[in-house]
C-alpha positions as a printed Julia matrix, in Angstrom:
188×3 Matrix{Float64}:
  82.08   94.05   91.51
  82.89   95.84   88.23
  82.64   92.91   86.07
  80.05   92.5    83.47
  77.8    89.64   83.12
  76.5    88.42   79.78
  73.86   85.98   78.93
  74.09   83.43   76.06
  71.3    83.66   73.68
  70.72   79.92   73.75
  70.15   78.63   77.21
  70.32   81.79   79.19
  73.42   80.8    81.01
  75.26   83.59   82.96
  78.78   84.09   81.77
  81.36   86.16   83.79
  83.25   88.79   81.91
  86.13   90.32   83.72
  86.97   93.95   83.13
  90.2    95.35   81.59
  91.37   96.18   85.05
  90.9    92.63   86.51
  92.4    91.06   83.71
  95.65   93.3    83.82
  95.71   93.08   87.73
  95.76   89.21   87.54
  98.43   89.32   84.78
 100.68   91.76   86.64
 100.18   89.88   89.93
 101.13   86.67   88.12
 104.42   88.12   86.61
 105.43   89.8    89.77
 104.82   86.92   92.04
 106.67   84.56   89.65
 109.58   87.03   89.89
 109.38   86.84   93.66
 108.64   83.19   94.35
 110.02   81.31   91.35
 112.9    83.51   89.9
 113.71   85.16   93.23
 114.73   88.42   91.3
 112.43   90.6    93.56
 111.01   90.81   96.91
 107.28   91.89   97.13
 106.99   94.06  100.22
 103.41   95.12  100.06
 100.31   94.63   98.07
  97.13   96.9    98.06
  94.01   96.18   95.99
  91.44   99.03   96.63
  88.06   99.89   95.56
  87.38  103.63   96.06
  83.67  103.83   96.94
  83.69  107.69   96.88
  85.21  107.82   93.27
  84.06  104.32   92.3
  87.67  103.58   91.03
  89.78  100.42   91.23
  93.57  100.48   92.14
  96.18   97.88   92.56
  99.59   98.63   94.11
 102.45   96.3    94.49
 105.64   97.39   96.23
 108.85   95.47   95.68
 112.7    95.68   95.59
 115.1    94.07   93.26
 117.44   91.36   94.89
 120.83   93.12   95.49
 119.32   96.65   95.5
 117.22   96.85   98.74
 117.64  100.5    98.77
 115.53  100.97   95.54
 111.77  100.51   96.23
 109.1   100.52   93.43
 105.38  100.82   93.71
 103.71   99.7    90.58
 100.18  100.98   90.55
  97.37  100.02   88.03
  94.39  102.35   88.19
  91.02  102.35   86.44
  88.48  105.21   86.71
  84.72  105.19   87.01
  84.58  106.54   83.45
  86.92  103.78   82.13
  84.96  101.2    83.98
  81.45  102.57   82.79
  82.84  102.97   79.23
  83.74   99.25   79.17
  80.83   97.84   80.98
  78.16   99.91   79.18
  80.12   99.3    75.87
  80.17  102.98   75.07
  80.94  103.64   71.41
  83.92  105.96   70.53
  85.5   105.49   73.83
  88.86  103.94   74.72
  88.6   102.34   78.16
  91.79  101.09   79.69
  93.98  101.35   82.81
  96.55  104.0    83.91
 100.02  102.66   85.02
 102.47  104.52   87.24
 105.57  103.68   89.02
 106.73  105.43   92.28
 110.58  104.78   92.68
 112.23  105.72   96.01
 115.86  105.84   96.55
 118.28  107.92   98.77
 120.85  110.15   97.11
 123.71  112.27   98.26
 124.82  114.51   95.31
 121.54  116.18   94.22
 122.63  117.67   90.81
 124.66  114.85   89.7
 122.51  111.92   90.76
 119.12  113.47   89.73
 120.73  114.17   86.26
 122.03  110.55   86.13
 118.62  109.21   87.02
 116.83  111.46   84.58
 119.2   110.13   81.85
 118.41  106.51   82.92
 114.58  107.31   82.61
 115.1   108.81   79.2
 117.1   105.78   78.02
 114.84  102.99   79.42
 111.44  104.58   78.77
 112.11  107.0    75.82
 109.13  109.15   75.06
 106.53  106.77   76.77
 106.58  108.58   80.14
 106.4   111.69   82.05
 108.21  111.91   85.44
 109.15  114.02   88.31
 111.75  113.71   90.91
 110.92  115.08   94.34
 113.49  115.37   97.02
 112.86  115.39  100.76
 114.64  115.04  104.01
 113.55  114.85  107.66
 114.01  117.92  109.94
 116.85  117.26  112.33
 118.03  114.1   110.55
 121.47  113.21  111.3
 122.54  111.16  108.14
 123.48  112.94  105.05
 121.18  112.61  101.95
 117.75  113.15  100.45
 114.95  110.67   99.72
 114.29  110.91   95.91
 110.63  110.06   95.02
 110.64  109.43   91.28
 106.98  109.47   89.94
 106.65  107.8    86.51
 103.57  108.15   84.51
 103.05  105.99   81.36
 101.29  108.01   78.73
  99.17  105.39   76.79
  96.32  103.6    78.74
  96.82   99.88   79.07
  94.38   97.54   77.46
  94.33   93.9    77.21
  96.08   94.14   73.99
  99.27   95.05   76.14
  99.13   91.84   78.15
 101.88   90.15   76.01
 104.11   93.16   76.77
 104.07   92.71   80.49
 107.14   90.33   80.74
 109.35   92.68   78.79
 108.04   95.8    80.64
 108.93   94.24   83.97
 112.42   93.31   82.69
 112.83   97.1    81.82
 111.69   98.06   85.34
 114.2    95.75   86.84
 116.89   97.04   84.71
 115.91  100.64   85.6
 115.93   99.77   89.34
 119.42   98.32   89.01
 120.69  101.34   87.15
 119.2   103.7    89.68
 120.65  101.49   92.54
 124.14  101.99   91.07
 123.79  105.62   90.92
 122.5   105.92   94.58
 125.04  103.53   96.06
 127.02  105.31   98.81
């Protein structure tokens, strides 16, 4: 829906020109499904590809776990706002259209102070200064098992563009490394 169409000057043939979001979406899907189906390093648990008609935004979320670490779940979300889509489609000069990338990591922890600090250290080591993150803990009222659910929201600072496509493989390797390290921290 948010693709642009250009017309060749000679012959007037319509040519499909996908947006940055669509190109990145396909690239992430291809890499993640290869990790699931071919390399069997992850299990894809859920996929959501949404068009928000109220905000006119696009969002892709893929939830997966790493083989051997089923208690660490990651939602990888790629988001493109109306402004980014409009800037790209209308070719607005002086703008920097792209997509926002976030990760939501969920895992159970027992020792809040120790494990949250260890996870923060992992995030600083793996992502350096490229992210901002928060750790939010919750538990169910009247839960009988000990521990807290740690929801780690990771926001990547630079917008992604098509120039980042060659970095997706290395990025996903870092995600898997982070998942394994967090899995080791939260093992009980």
